[in-house]
Amino acid sequence: MASFLIAVPFGFLLGIGRLYGRTFVRFLAAGYIEVFRGTPVLLQLYVLYFGIAPYIKLGPLQACILGLGLNYAAY
């Protein structure tokens, strides 16, 4: 449920940016969508939890909610 609260507004902004944004915004939105749709969600969760651990401290539940929200936003 919490990841849904992240995914809906961010996905809405991605969709609006991809349809009506300027060229740079369209390029960024399309790139984000292609990267997040093209990689497995488990890999994204691993990178979020283990890859950025030296920089940002996230607990397992926080990383899962954020990772699933970012992934669902691309769909």
Short mmCIF file of C-alpha atoms in Angstrom, two decimals:
data_model
loop_
_atom_site.label_atom_id
_atom_site.label_comp_id
_atom_site.label_asym_id
_atom_site.label_seq_id
_atom_site.Cartn_x
_atom_site.Cartn_y
_atom_site.Cartn_z
CA MET A 1 0.00 0.00 0.00
CA ALA A 2 2.79 2.41 0.84
CA SER A 3 4.58 1.72 -2.45
CA PHE A 4 1.30 2.45 -4.24
CA LEU A 5 1.28 5.91 -2.63
CA ILE A 6 4.69 6.56 -4.18
CA ALA A 7 3.93 4.98 -7.55
CA VAL A 8 0.69 6.76 -8.45
CA PRO A 9 1.81 10.40 -8.23
CA PHE A 10 5.27 9.68 -9.64
CA GLY A 11 3.83 7.59 -12.47
CA PHE A 12 1.33 10.36 -13.21
CA LEU A 13 4.17 12.89 -13.45
CA LEU A 14 6.15 10.52 -15.68
CA GLY A 15 3.18 10.08 -18.00
CA ILE A 16 2.50 13.80 -18.22
CA GLY A 17 6.18 14.50 -18.80
CA ARG A 18 6.41 11.88 -21.51
CA LEU A 19 3.36 13.14 -23.37
CA TYR A 20 3.48 16.91 -22.92
CA GLY A 21 6.99 17.73 -21.75
CA ARG A 22 9.69 19.44 -23.71
CA THR A 23 12.25 17.33 -25.49
CA PHE A 24 14.59 17.04 -22.51
CA VAL A 25 11.77 16.06 -20.13
CA ARG A 26 10.44 13.50 -22.63
CA PHE A 27 13.92 12.02 -22.96
CA LEU A 28 14.37 11.76 -19.17
CA ALA A 29 10.93 10.23 -18.62
CA ALA A 30 11.38 7.72 -21.44
CA GLY A 31 14.84 6.80 -20.15
CA TYR A 32 13.56 6.25 -16.62
CA ILE A 33 10.68 4.12 -17.86
CA GLU A 34 12.89 2.01 -20.12
CA VAL A 35 15.49 1.39 -17.42
CA PHE A 36 12.97 0.45 -14.74
CA ARG A 37 10.90 -1.70 -17.07
CA GLY A 38 13.97 -3.35 -18.59
CA THR A 39 15.64 -4.52 -15.40
CA PRO A 40 14.27 -7.14 -13.00
CA VAL A 41 12.66 -5.76 -9.87
CA LEU A 42 14.82 -7.97 -7.66
CA LEU A 43 17.96 -6.41 -9.15
CA GLN A 44 16.54 -2.96 -8.47
CA LEU A 45 15.85 -3.90 -4.87
CA TYR A 46 19.37 -5.29 -4.44
CA VAL A 47 20.91 -2.11 -5.81
CA LEU A 48 18.68 0.03 -3.64
CA TYR A 49 19.41 -1.91 -0.46
CA PHE A 50 23.04 -2.98 -0.93
CA GLY A 51 24.33 -0.63 -3.63
CA ILE A 52 23.55 2.69 -2.05
CA ALA A 53 24.07 1.53 1.56
CA PRO A 54 27.37 3.41 1.97
CA TYR A 55 25.61 6.66 1.04
CA ILE A 56 22.03 6.37 2.31
CA LYS A 57 20.95 4.22 5.25
CA LEU A 58 17.72 2.40 4.37
CA GLY A 59 16.16 -0.40 6.32
CA PRO A 60 14.90 -3.47 4.48
CA LEU A 61 11.25 -2.41 4.61
CA GLN A 62 12.04 1.15 3.54
CA ALA A 63 14.14 -0.07 0.62
CA CYS A 64 11.38 -2.46 -0.43
CA ILE A 65 8.67 0.20 -0.31
CA LEU A 66 10.78 2.72 -2.19
CA GLY A 67 12.00 0.18 -4.76
CA LEU A 68 8.56 -1.19 -5.51
CA GLY A 69 7.12 2.31 -5.69
CA LEU A 70 9.76 3.42 -8.19
CA ASN A 71 9.27 0.26 -10.23
CA TYR A 72 5.48 0.46 -10.28
CA ALA A 73 5.67 4.12 -11.32
CA ALA A 74 7.33 3.03 -14.57
CA TYR A 75 4.33 0.89 -15.43
#
